[in-house]
mmCIF file with all atom_site columns, C-alpha atoms in Angstrom:
data_model
loop_
_atom_site.group_PDB
_atom_site.id
_atom_site.type_symbol
_atom_site.label_atom_id
_atom_site.label_alt_id
_atom_site.label_comp_id
_atom_site.label_asym_id
_atom_site.label_entity_id
_atom_site.label_seq_id
_atom_site.pdbx_PDB_ins_code
_atom_site.Cartn_x
_atom_site.Cartn_y
_atom_site.Cartn_z
_atom_site.occupancy
_atom_site.B_iso_or_equiv
_atom_site.pdbx_formal_charge
_atom_site.auth_seq_id
_atom_site.auth_comp_id
_atom_site.auth_asym_id
_atom_site.auth_atom_id
_atom_site.pdbx_PDB_model_num
ATOM 1   C CA . MET A 1 1   ? -156.717 77.956  108.737 1.00 0.00 ? 1   MET A CA 1
ATOM 2   C CA . LEU A 1 2   ? -158.907 80.830  107.500 1.00 0.00 ? 2   LEU A CA 1
ATOM 3   C CA . LYS A 1 3   ? -159.458 80.505  104.066 1.00 0.00 ? 3   LYS A CA 1
ATOM 4   C CA . LEU A 1 4   ? -161.333 82.669  102.052 1.00 0.00 ? 4   LEU A CA 1
ATOM 5   C CA . LYS A 1 5   ? -162.742 83.601  98.634  1.00 0.00 ? 5   LYS A CA 1
ATOM 6   C CA . HIS A 1 6   ? -160.989 85.117  95.715  1.00 0.00 ? 6   HIS A CA 1
ATOM 7   C CA . ALA A 1 7   ? -162.762 88.326  94.549  1.00 0.00 ? 7   ALA A CA 1
ATOM 8   C CA . THR A 1 8   ? -162.686 91.015  91.713  1.00 0.00 ? 8   THR A CA 1
ATOM 9   C CA . TYR A 1 9   ? -163.963 94.185  91.365  1.00 0.00 ? 9   TYR A CA 1
ATOM 10  C CA . VAL A 1 10  ? -164.147 97.370  89.438  1.00 0.00 ? 10  VAL A CA 1
ATOM 11  C CA . LEU A 1 11  ? -163.553 100.556 90.160  1.00 0.00 ? 11  LEU A CA 1
ATOM 12  C CA . LEU A 1 12  ? -163.746 104.055 88.138  1.00 0.00 ? 12  LEU A CA 1
ATOM 13  C CA . GLY A 1 13  ? -163.414 101.869 84.913  1.00 0.00 ? 13  GLY A CA 1
ATOM 14  C CA . THR A 1 14  ? -160.831 99.905  85.624  1.00 0.00 ? 14  THR A CA 1
ATOM 15  C CA . ALA A 1 15  ? -160.251 96.481  86.743  1.00 0.00 ? 15  ALA A CA 1
ATOM 16  C CA . LEU A 1 16  ? -159.063 96.175  90.177  1.00 0.00 ? 16  LEU A CA 1
ATOM 17  C CA . PHE A 1 17  ? -158.385 92.486  92.586  1.00 0.00 ? 17  PHE A CA 1
ATOM 18  C CA . TYR A 1 18  ? -157.908 91.065  95.785  1.00 0.00 ? 18  TYR A CA 1
ATOM 19  C CA . ALA A 1 19  ? -154.634 89.040  95.924  1.00 0.00 ? 19  ALA A CA 1
ATOM 20  C CA . SER A 1 20  ? -153.017 86.571  98.025  1.00 0.00 ? 20  SER A CA 1
ATOM 21  C CA . CYS A 1 21  ? -153.223 86.536  102.213 1.00 0.00 ? 21  CYS A CA 1
ATOM 22  C CA . SER A 1 22  ? -152.723 84.343  104.082 1.00 0.00 ? 22  SER A CA 1
ATOM 23  C CA . SER A 1 23  ? -152.817 83.083  107.894 1.00 0.00 ? 23  SER A CA 1
ATOM 24  C CA . LYS A 1 24  ? -149.745 81.207  107.558 1.00 0.00 ? 24  LYS A CA 1
ATOM 25  C CA . SER A 1 25  ? -146.643 81.510  109.820 1.00 0.00 ? 25  SER A CA 1
ATOM 26  C CA . GLU A 1 26  ? -145.500 85.531  109.584 1.00 0.00 ? 26  GLU A CA 1
ATOM 27  C CA . GLN A 1 27  ? -141.858 83.768  109.565 1.00 0.00 ? 27  GLN A CA 1
ATOM 28  C CA . ALA A 1 28  ? -142.443 80.863  106.743 1.00 0.00 ? 28  ALA A CA 1
ATOM 29  C CA . VAL A 1 29  ? -144.506 82.408  104.312 1.00 0.00 ? 29  VAL A CA 1
ATOM 30  C CA . ALA A 1 30  ? -145.174 81.234  100.696 1.00 0.00 ? 30  ALA A CA 1
ATOM 31  C CA . PRO A 1 31  ? -145.649 83.390  97.817  1.00 0.00 ? 31  PRO A CA 1
ATOM 32  C CA . THR A 1 32  ? -148.885 81.187  96.956  1.00 0.00 ? 32  THR A CA 1
ATOM 33  C CA . ILE A 1 33  ? -151.422 81.548  99.336  1.00 0.00 ? 33  ILE A CA 1
ATOM 34  C CA . ALA A 1 34  ? -155.200 81.974  100.237 1.00 0.00 ? 34  ALA A CA 1
ATOM 35  C CA . ASN A 1 35  ? -157.164 84.989  99.691  1.00 0.00 ? 35  ASN A CA 1
ATOM 36  C CA . GLU A 1 36  ? -158.723 86.934  102.312 1.00 0.00 ? 36  GLU A CA 1
ATOM 37  C CA . GLN A 1 37  ? -162.089 88.600  101.516 1.00 0.00 ? 37  GLN A CA 1
ATOM 38  C CA . LEU A 1 38  ? -162.416 92.026  102.637 1.00 0.00 ? 38  LEU A CA 1
ATOM 39  C CA . THR A 1 39  ? -166.065 93.410  102.306 1.00 0.00 ? 39  THR A CA 1
ATOM 40  C CA . SER A 1 40  ? -165.232 96.839  104.235 1.00 0.00 ? 40  SER A CA 1
ATOM 41  C CA . ALA A 1 41  ? -162.655 98.996  104.112 1.00 0.00 ? 41  ALA A CA 1
ATOM 42  C CA . TYR A 1 42  ? -162.696 102.135 106.393 1.00 0.00 ? 42  TYR A CA 1
ATOM 43  C CA . LEU A 1 43  ? -160.427 105.458 106.903 1.00 0.00 ? 43  LEU A CA 1
ATOM 44  C CA . LYS A 1 44  ? -160.289 106.349 111.123 1.00 0.00 ? 44  LYS A CA 1
ATOM 45  C CA . LEU A 1 45  ? -159.561 109.667 111.445 1.00 0.00 ? 45  LEU A CA 1
ATOM 46  C CA . THR A 1 46  ? -158.936 112.308 114.666 1.00 0.00 ? 46  THR A CA 1
ATOM 47  C CA . ASN A 1 47  ? -158.165 115.375 114.457 1.00 0.00 ? 47  ASN A CA 1
ATOM 48  C CA . GLU A 1 48  ? -154.820 115.686 116.521 1.00 0.00 ? 48  GLU A CA 1
ATOM 49  C CA . ALA A 1 49  ? -155.916 119.179 117.330 1.00 0.00 ? 49  ALA A CA 1
ATOM 50  C CA . ASN A 1 50  ? -159.574 118.228 118.745 1.00 0.00 ? 50  ASN A CA 1
ATOM 51  C CA . ALA A 1 51  ? -159.870 114.283 120.037 1.00 0.00 ? 51  ALA A CA 1
ATOM 52  C CA . SER A 1 52  ? -163.792 114.704 119.131 1.00 0.00 ? 52  SER A CA 1
ATOM 53  C CA . ASP A 1 53  ? -163.293 116.303 116.064 1.00 0.00 ? 53  ASP A CA 1
ATOM 54  C CA . THR A 1 54  ? -163.184 112.368 114.511 1.00 0.00 ? 54  THR A CA 1
ATOM 55  C CA . THR A 1 55  ? -164.226 111.641 110.702 1.00 0.00 ? 55  THR A CA 1
ATOM 56  C CA . SER A 1 56  ? -164.534 108.964 108.337 1.00 0.00 ? 56  SER A CA 1
ATOM 57  C CA . CYS A 1 57  ? -164.904 107.178 105.443 1.00 0.00 ? 57  CYS A CA 1
ATOM 58  C CA . ARG A 1 58  ? -165.746 103.670 103.964 1.00 0.00 ? 58  ARG A CA 1
ATOM 59  C CA . TYR A 1 59  ? -165.487 101.476 100.947 1.00 0.00 ? 59  TYR A CA 1
ATOM 60  C CA . ARG A 1 60  ? -167.888 98.305  101.596 1.00 0.00 ? 60  ARG A CA 1
ATOM 61  C CA . PHE A 1 61  ? -168.384 95.554  98.685  1.00 0.00 ? 61  PHE A CA 1
ATOM 62  C CA . HIS A 1 62  ? -171.411 93.885  98.090  1.00 0.00 ? 62  HIS A CA 1
ATOM 63  C CA . LEU A 1 63  ? -170.776 89.744  97.168  1.00 0.00 ? 63  LEU A CA 1
ATOM 64  C CA . ASP A 1 64  ? -173.503 87.344  95.011  1.00 0.00 ? 64  ASP A CA 1
ATOM 65  C CA . ASN A 1 65  ? -173.498 83.976  96.574  1.00 0.00 ? 65  ASN A CA 1
ATOM 66  C CA . ASN A 1 66  ? -170.762 82.595  95.605  1.00 0.00 ? 66  ASN A CA 1
ATOM 67  C CA . GLY A 1 67  ? -168.781 84.981  96.932  1.00 0.00 ? 67  GLY A CA 1
ATOM 68  C CA . ASN A 1 68  ? -168.394 87.974  94.072  1.00 0.00 ? 68  ASN A CA 1
ATOM 69  C CA . VAL A 1 69  ? -168.374 91.206  93.883  1.00 0.00 ? 69  VAL A CA 1
ATOM 70  C CA . LYS A 1 70  ? -171.772 92.693  92.649  1.00 0.00 ? 70  LYS A CA 1
ATOM 71  C CA . SER A 1 71  ? -171.857 95.863  93.189  1.00 0.00 ? 71  SER A CA 1
ATOM 72  C CA . THR A 1 72  ? -169.838 98.888  95.814  1.00 0.00 ? 72  THR A CA 1
ATOM 73  C CA . ASP A 1 73  ? -170.594 101.638 97.722  1.00 0.00 ? 73  ASP A CA 1
ATOM 74  C CA . SER A 1 74  ? -168.972 104.716 99.307  1.00 0.00 ? 74  SER A CA 1
ATOM 75  C CA . THR A 1 75  ? -168.691 107.798 101.213 1.00 0.00 ? 75  THR A CA 1
ATOM 76  C CA . ALA A 1 76  ? -166.509 110.444 101.169 1.00 0.00 ? 76  ALA A CA 1
ATOM 77  C CA . LEU A 1 77  ? -163.901 111.927 103.290 1.00 0.00 ? 77  LEU A CA 1
ATOM 78  C CA . VAL A 1 78  ? -164.578 115.554 104.397 1.00 0.00 ? 78  VAL A CA 1
ATOM 79  C CA . ILE A 1 79  ? -161.969 116.935 106.423 1.00 0.00 ? 79  ILE A CA 1
ATOM 80  C CA . LYS A 1 80  ? -160.415 120.520 107.787 1.00 0.00 ? 80  LYS A CA 1
ATOM 81  C CA . ALA A 1 81  ? -157.904 122.524 105.978 1.00 0.00 ? 81  ALA A CA 1
ATOM 82  C CA . ASN A 1 82  ? -154.340 123.368 107.544 1.00 0.00 ? 82  ASN A CA 1
ATOM 83  C CA . ALA A 1 83  ? -154.825 120.503 109.646 1.00 0.00 ? 83  ALA A CA 1
ATOM 84  C CA . LYS A 1 84  ? -153.178 117.231 111.341 1.00 0.00 ? 84  LYS A CA 1
ATOM 85  C CA . TYR A 1 85  ? -155.085 113.366 111.237 1.00 0.00 ? 85  TYR A CA 1
ATOM 86  C CA . ASP A 1 86  ? -154.147 111.001 112.876 1.00 0.00 ? 86  ASP A CA 1
ATOM 87  C CA . VAL A 1 87  ? -155.699 107.639 111.046 1.00 0.00 ? 87  VAL A CA 1
ATOM 88  C CA . LYS A 1 88  ? -156.406 104.479 111.388 1.00 0.00 ? 88  LYS A CA 1
ATOM 89  C CA . VAL A 1 89  ? -157.244 101.144 108.582 1.00 0.00 ? 89  VAL A CA 1
ATOM 90  C CA . VAL A 1 90  ? -159.417 99.104  109.455 1.00 0.00 ? 90  VAL A CA 1
ATOM 91  C CA . MET A 1 91  ? -160.713 96.473  107.467 1.00 0.00 ? 91  MET A CA 1
ATOM 92  C CA . LEU A 1 92  ? -163.829 93.778  107.956 1.00 0.00 ? 92  LEU A CA 1
ATOM 93  C CA . ASP A 1 93  ? -165.618 90.494  106.126 1.00 0.00 ? 93  ASP A CA 1
ATOM 94  C CA . THR A 1 94  ? -168.989 90.681  107.045 1.00 0.00 ? 94  THR A CA 1
ATOM 95  C CA . THR A 1 95  ? -169.348 87.397  105.640 1.00 0.00 ? 95  THR A CA 1
ATOM 96  C CA . GLN A 1 96  ? -168.113 85.867  108.421 1.00 0.00 ? 96  GLN A CA 1
ATOM 97  C CA . SER A 1 97  ? -170.220 85.445  112.137 1.00 0.00 ? 97  SER A CA 1
ATOM 98  C CA . PRO A 1 98  ? -168.965 87.746  114.011 1.00 0.00 ? 98  PRO A CA 1
ATOM 99  C CA . THR A 1 99  ? -167.780 89.616  111.804 1.00 0.00 ? 99  THR A CA 1
ATOM 100 C CA . PHE A 1 100 ? -163.594 89.411  111.367 1.00 0.00 ? 100 PHE A CA 1
ATOM 101 C CA . THR A 1 101 ? -161.451 91.798  111.934 1.00 0.00 ? 101 THR A CA 1
ATOM 102 C CA . VAL A 1 102 ? -158.727 91.428  108.989 1.00 0.00 ? 102 VAL A CA 1
ATOM 103 C CA . SER A 1 103 ? -156.878 94.581  109.958 1.00 0.00 ? 103 SER A CA 1
ATOM 104 C CA . ASP A 1 104 ? -156.394 92.807  112.970 1.00 0.00 ? 104 ASP A CA 1
ATOM 105 C CA . GLU A 1 105 ? -155.058 89.848  110.905 1.00 0.00 ? 105 GLU A CA 1
ATOM 106 C CA . ILE A 1 106 ? -152.748 92.397  108.949 1.00 0.00 ? 106 ILE A CA 1
ATOM 107 C CA . LYS A 1 107 ? -151.223 93.723  112.071 1.00 0.00 ? 107 LYS A CA 1
ATOM 108 C CA . GLN A 1 108 ? -150.149 90.084  113.031 1.00 0.00 ? 108 GLN A CA 1
ATOM 109 C CA . ARG A 1 109 ? -148.939 89.293  109.201 1.00 0.00 ? 109 ARG A CA 1
ATOM 110 C CA . GLN A 1 110 ? -147.331 93.487  109.123 1.00 0.00 ? 110 GLN A CA 1
ATOM 111 C CA . ASN A 1 111 ? -143.289 92.025  108.063 1.00 0.00 ? 111 ASN A CA 1
ATOM 112 C CA . TYR A 1 112 ? -145.162 91.332  104.273 1.00 0.00 ? 112 TYR A CA 1
ATOM 113 C CA . HIS A 1 113 ? -147.874 93.853  104.202 1.00 0.00 ? 113 HIS A CA 1
ATOM 114 C CA . LEU A 1 114 ? -147.601 97.650  102.969 1.00 0.00 ? 114 LEU A CA 1
ATOM 115 C CA . PHE A 1 115 ? -149.938 100.377 102.571 1.00 0.00 ? 115 PHE A CA 1
ATOM 116 C CA . PHE A 1 116 ? -149.996 103.107 99.944  1.00 0.00 ? 116 PHE A CA 1
ATOM 117 C CA . PHE A 1 117 ? -152.118 106.140 99.959  1.00 0.00 ? 117 PHE A CA 1
ATOM 118 C CA . GLN A 1 118 ? -151.883 108.380 96.480  1.00 0.00 ? 118 GLN A CA 1
ATOM 119 C CA . PRO A 1 119 ? -153.821 111.921 96.667  1.00 0.00 ? 119 PRO A CA 1
ATOM 120 C CA . THR A 1 120 ? -154.496 112.964 93.363  1.00 0.00 ? 120 THR A CA 1
ATOM 121 C CA . PRO A 1 121 ? -154.095 115.274 91.646  1.00 0.00 ? 121 PRO A CA 1
ATOM 122 C CA . ILE A 1 122 ? -150.809 115.502 93.058  1.00 0.00 ? 122 ILE A CA 1
ATOM 123 C CA . SER A 1 123 ? -148.254 118.577 92.831  1.00 0.00 ? 123 SER A CA 1
ATOM 124 C CA . SER A 1 124 ? -144.427 118.136 91.882  1.00 0.00 ? 124 SER A CA 1
ATOM 125 C CA . ALA A 1 125 ? -143.628 119.055 95.047  1.00 0.00 ? 125 ALA A CA 1
ATOM 126 C CA . ASN A 1 126 ? -145.303 116.298 97.144  1.00 0.00 ? 126 ASN A CA 1
ATOM 127 C CA . LEU A 1 127 ? -144.171 112.835 94.741  1.00 0.00 ? 127 LEU A CA 1
ATOM 128 C CA . VAL A 1 128 ? -143.646 110.752 98.022  1.00 0.00 ? 128 VAL A CA 1
ATOM 129 C CA . ILE A 1 129 ? -145.333 108.611 99.992  1.00 0.00 ? 129 ILE A CA 1
ATOM 130 C CA . GLY A 1 130 ? -144.556 108.309 103.269 1.00 0.00 ? 130 GLY A CA 1
ATOM 131 C CA . THR A 1 131 ? -140.868 108.426 103.697 1.00 0.00 ? 131 THR A CA 1
ATOM 132 C CA . SER A 1 132 ? -138.682 108.075 100.518 1.00 0.00 ? 132 SER A CA 1
ATOM 133 C CA . SER A 1 133 ? -140.918 105.516 99.132  1.00 0.00 ? 133 SER A CA 1
ATOM 134 C CA . PRO A 1 134 ? -141.062 106.075 95.426  1.00 0.00 ? 134 PRO A CA 1
ATOM 135 C CA . TYR A 1 135 ? -144.406 107.264 94.558  1.00 0.00 ? 135 TYR A CA 1
ATOM 136 C CA . ILE A 1 136 ? -147.649 104.264 94.199  1.00 0.00 ? 136 ILE A CA 1
ATOM 137 C CA . SER A 1 137 ? -147.542 104.332 90.675  1.00 0.00 ? 137 SER A CA 1
ATOM 138 C CA . GLY A 1 138 ? -143.719 103.789 89.919  1.00 0.00 ? 138 GLY A CA 1
ATOM 139 C CA . THR A 1 139 ? -143.978 106.804 87.132  1.00 0.00 ? 139 THR A CA 1
ATOM 140 C CA . VAL A 1 140 ? -145.394 110.350 88.094  1.00 0.00 ? 140 VAL A CA 1
ATOM 141 C CA . THR A 1 141 ? -146.595 112.596 85.647  1.00 0.00 ? 141 THR A CA 1
ATOM 142 C CA . SER A 1 142 ? -147.789 115.983 87.555  1.00 0.00 ? 142 SER A CA 1
ATOM 143 C CA . ALA A 1 143 ? -150.961 116.789 87.233  1.00 0.00 ? 143 ALA A CA 1
ATOM 144 C CA . THR A 1 144 ? -151.644 120.120 86.290  1.00 0.00 ? 144 THR A CA 1
ATOM 145 C CA . GLY A 1 145 ? -154.273 120.902 89.432  1.00 0.00 ? 145 GLY A CA 1
ATOM 146 C CA . PRO A 1 146 ? -155.648 122.684 91.078  1.00 0.00 ? 146 PRO A CA 1
ATOM 147 C CA . TYR A 1 147 ? -154.212 120.152 93.140  1.00 0.00 ? 147 TYR A CA 1
ATOM 148 C CA . LEU A 1 148 ? -155.712 118.293 95.980  1.00 0.00 ? 148 LEU A CA 1
ATOM 149 C CA . ASN A 1 149 ? -153.666 119.243 99.190  1.00 0.00 ? 149 ASN A CA 1
ATOM 150 C CA . LEU A 1 150 ? -152.842 116.263 101.308 1.00 0.00 ? 150 LEU A CA 1
ATOM 151 C CA . ALA A 1 151 ? -149.756 114.649 102.524 1.00 0.00 ? 151 ALA A CA 1
ATOM 152 C CA . VAL A 1 152 ? -149.706 110.984 103.843 1.00 0.00 ? 152 VAL A CA 1
ATOM 153 C CA . ALA A 1 153 ? -147.282 109.390 106.205 1.00 0.00 ? 153 ALA A CA 1
ATOM 154 C CA . ARG A 1 154 ? -146.957 106.461 107.809 1.00 0.00 ? 154 ARG A CA 1
ATOM 155 C CA . THR A 1 155 ? -146.615 106.219 111.628 1.00 0.00 ? 155 THR A CA 1
ATOM 156 C CA . ASP A 1 156 ? -146.268 102.325 112.518 1.00 0.00 ? 156 ASP A CA 1
ATOM 157 C CA . LEU A 1 157 ? -143.144 99.792  111.620 1.00 0.00 ? 157 LEU A CA 1
ATOM 158 C CA . ASP A 1 158 ? -142.858 96.117  111.319 1.00 0.00 ? 158 ASP A CA 1
ATOM 159 C CA . THR A 1 159 ? -140.632 93.966  113.519 1.00 0.00 ? 159 THR A CA 1
ATOM 160 C CA . ASN A 1 160 ? -138.382 92.990  110.338 1.00 0.00 ? 160 ASN A CA 1
ATOM 161 C CA . THR A 1 161 ? -134.653 94.216  110.405 1.00 0.00 ? 161 THR A CA 1
ATOM 162 C CA . PRO A 1 162 ? -134.229 96.944  109.554 1.00 0.00 ? 162 PRO A CA 1
ATOM 163 C CA . PRO A 1 163 ? -137.962 97.887  110.760 1.00 0.00 ? 163 PRO A CA 1
ATOM 164 C CA . LEU A 1 164 ? -139.931 98.774  107.401 1.00 0.00 ? 164 LEU A CA 1
ATOM 165 C CA . GLN A 1 165 ? -143.300 100.851 107.819 1.00 0.00 ? 165 GLN A CA 1
ATOM 166 C CA . VAL A 1 166 ? -146.783 99.308  107.665 1.00 0.00 ? 166 VAL A CA 1
ATOM 167 C CA . GLY A 1 167 ? -149.546 102.063 107.160 1.00 0.00 ? 167 GLY A CA 1
ATOM 168 C CA . LEU A 1 168 ? -152.329 100.595 109.128 1.00 0.00 ? 168 LEU A CA 1
ATOM 169 C CA . THR A 1 169 ? -151.870 103.987 111.180 1.00 0.00 ? 169 THR A CA 1
ATOM 170 C CA . ASP A 1 170 ? -151.226 107.573 109.649 1.00 0.00 ? 170 ASP A CA 1
ATOM 171 C CA . LEU A 1 171 ? -150.867 110.828 110.015 1.00 0.00 ? 171 LEU A CA 1
ATOM 172 C CA . PHE A 1 172 ? -152.726 112.961 107.091 1.00 0.00 ? 172 PHE A CA 1
ATOM 173 C CA . THR A 1 173 ? -151.440 116.519 106.885 1.00 0.00 ? 173 THR A CA 1
ATOM 174 C CA . THR A 1 174 ? -153.743 119.086 104.914 1.00 0.00 ? 174 THR A CA 1
ATOM 175 C CA . GLY A 1 175 ? -153.128 122.216 103.842 1.00 0.00 ? 175 GLY A CA 1
ATOM 176 C CA . ALA A 1 176 ? -156.199 124.720 101.693 1.00 0.00 ? 176 ALA A CA 1
ATOM 177 C CA . ALA A 1 177 ? -159.294 124.327 100.670 1.00 0.00 ? 177 ALA A CA 1
ATOM 178 C CA . SER A 1 178 ? -159.196 121.641 97.774  1.00 0.00 ? 178 SER A CA 1
ATOM 179 C CA . THR A 1 179 ? -161.355 118.196 96.790  1.00 0.00 ? 179 THR A CA 1
ATOM 180 C CA . GLY A 1 180 ? -159.734 114.728 94.830  1.00 0.00 ? 180 GLY A CA 1
ATOM 181 C CA . ASN A 1 181 ? -159.350 111.477 95.645  1.00 0.00 ? 181 ASN A CA 1
ATOM 182 C CA . LEU A 1 182 ? -157.260 109.319 97.811  1.00 0.00 ? 182 LEU A CA 1
ATOM 183 C CA . ARG A 1 183 ? -156.651 105.730 95.888  1.00 0.00 ? 183 ARG A CA 1
ATOM 184 C CA . LEU A 1 184 ? -155.652 103.200 99.040  1.00 0.00 ? 184 LEU A CA 1
ATOM 185 C CA . VAL A 1 185 ? -153.584 100.171 97.799  1.00 0.00 ? 185 VAL A CA 1
ATOM 186 C CA . LEU A 1 186 ? -152.587 97.377  100.184 1.00 0.00 ? 186 LEU A CA 1
ATOM 187 C CA . ARG A 1 187 ? -149.647 95.511  98.392  1.00 0.00 ? 187 ARG A CA 1
ATOM 188 C CA . HIS A 1 188 ? -148.892 91.762  99.936  1.00 0.00 ? 188 HIS A CA 1
ATOM 189 C CA . GLN A 1 189 ? -145.068 91.385  99.711  1.00 0.00 ? 189 GLN A CA 1
ATOM 190 C CA . PRO A 1 190 ? -144.321 87.890  101.224 1.00 0.00 ? 190 PRO A CA 1
ATOM 191 C CA . ASN A 1 191 ? -140.585 87.192  101.857 1.00 0.00 ? 191 ASN A CA 1
ATOM 192 C CA . ALA A 1 192 ? -139.986 90.332  99.601  1.00 0.00 ? 192 ALA A CA 1
ATOM 193 C CA . LYS A 1 193 ? -140.746 93.370  101.483 1.00 0.00 ? 193 LYS A CA 1
ATOM 194 C CA . ASN A 1 194 ? -138.492 96.112  101.003 1.00 0.00 ? 194 ASN A CA 1
ATOM 195 C CA . GLY A 1 195 ? -140.271 99.152  101.623 1.00 0.00 ? 195 GLY A CA 1
ATOM 196 C CA . LEU A 1 196 ? -140.779 99.866  98.227  1.00 0.00 ? 196 LEU A CA 1
ATOM 197 C CA . TYR A 1 197 ? -144.330 99.530  96.135  1.00 0.00 ? 197 TYR A CA 1
ATOM 198 C CA . ALA A 1 198 ? -143.333 96.890  92.826  1.00 0.00 ? 198 ALA A CA 1
ATOM 199 C CA . PRO A 1 199 ? -142.589 93.446  95.421  1.00 0.00 ? 199 PRO A CA 1
ATOM 200 C CA . GLY A 1 200 ? -145.708 91.016  95.575  1.00 0.00 ? 200 GLY A CA 1
ATOM 201 C CA . SER A 1 201 ? -149.317 91.950  94.692  1.00 0.00 ? 201 SER A CA 1
ATOM 202 C CA . SER A 1 202 ? -152.581 93.747  95.664  1.00 0.00 ? 202 SER A CA 1
ATOM 203 C CA . ASP A 1 203 ? -154.701 92.473  98.470  1.00 0.00 ? 203 ASP A CA 1
ATOM 204 C CA . LEU A 1 204 ? -156.935 95.969  98.422  1.00 0.00 ? 204 LEU A CA 1
ATOM 205 C CA . ASP A 1 205 ? -156.951 98.703  95.459  1.00 0.00 ? 205 ASP A CA 1
ATOM 206 C CA . VAL A 1 206 ? -159.769 101.608 96.737  1.00 0.00 ? 206 VAL A CA 1
ATOM 207 C CA . ASN A 1 207 ? -160.805 104.863 95.860  1.00 0.00 ? 207 ASN A CA 1
ATOM 208 C CA . PHE A 1 208 ? -162.333 108.422 98.096  1.00 0.00 ? 208 PHE A CA 1
ATOM 209 C CA . LYS A 1 209 ? -163.333 111.191 97.662  1.00 0.00 ? 209 LYS A CA 1
ATOM 210 C CA . VAL A 1 210 ? -161.875 113.840 99.459  1.00 0.00 ? 210 VAL A CA 1
ATOM 211 C CA . THR A 1 211 ? -162.785 117.498 99.919  1.00 0.00 ? 211 THR A CA 1
ATOM 212 C CA . ILE A 1 212 ? -160.942 119.725 102.450 1.00 0.00 ? 212 ILE A CA 1
ATOM 213 C CA . LYS A 1 213 ? -162.609 122.840 103.509 1.00 0.00 ? 213 LYS A CA 1
#
């Protein structure tokens, strides 16, 4: 069984955290389970109209000798206006040798994981993520603009009955040129996943700067 240390970090003045992930069977997972350690989170994008047009952004955690986050750095996401991008979420633990691809493990345990995406600022006409899932913050207060013209839809499904979205693969649709932020949250929901944000706890919670031009 993979057993990794708990990590905490501060992002944009807000205390955020990793929370429980386990290597136990997907069919019988206890809510109190060991944490997975992530040191890098990537969004990798391919323009649907031009497969050679690829880009990515990265959020990285630098750990001390005790496995606690001592600093972070990130790269911005720059994408074209009025375009559609196929997106893949990749998460790594570089403290292991060879580097461990945490997102592959999330795929194996997709029945109790769910990604949420929150573009900000956001208009009152775009208050959903994916299909009918509630907006990530639960209660929505619309920004006054200018808005980040980005819509996100998850494109993968788990094996629950009925199947529920996961978010390891997604579709980003851009509108007019704009700037803002994209919050990425991975919710860990053993024996509780229902397509909503509320159940469980957060394994990952990061923000990326976004420029659409």
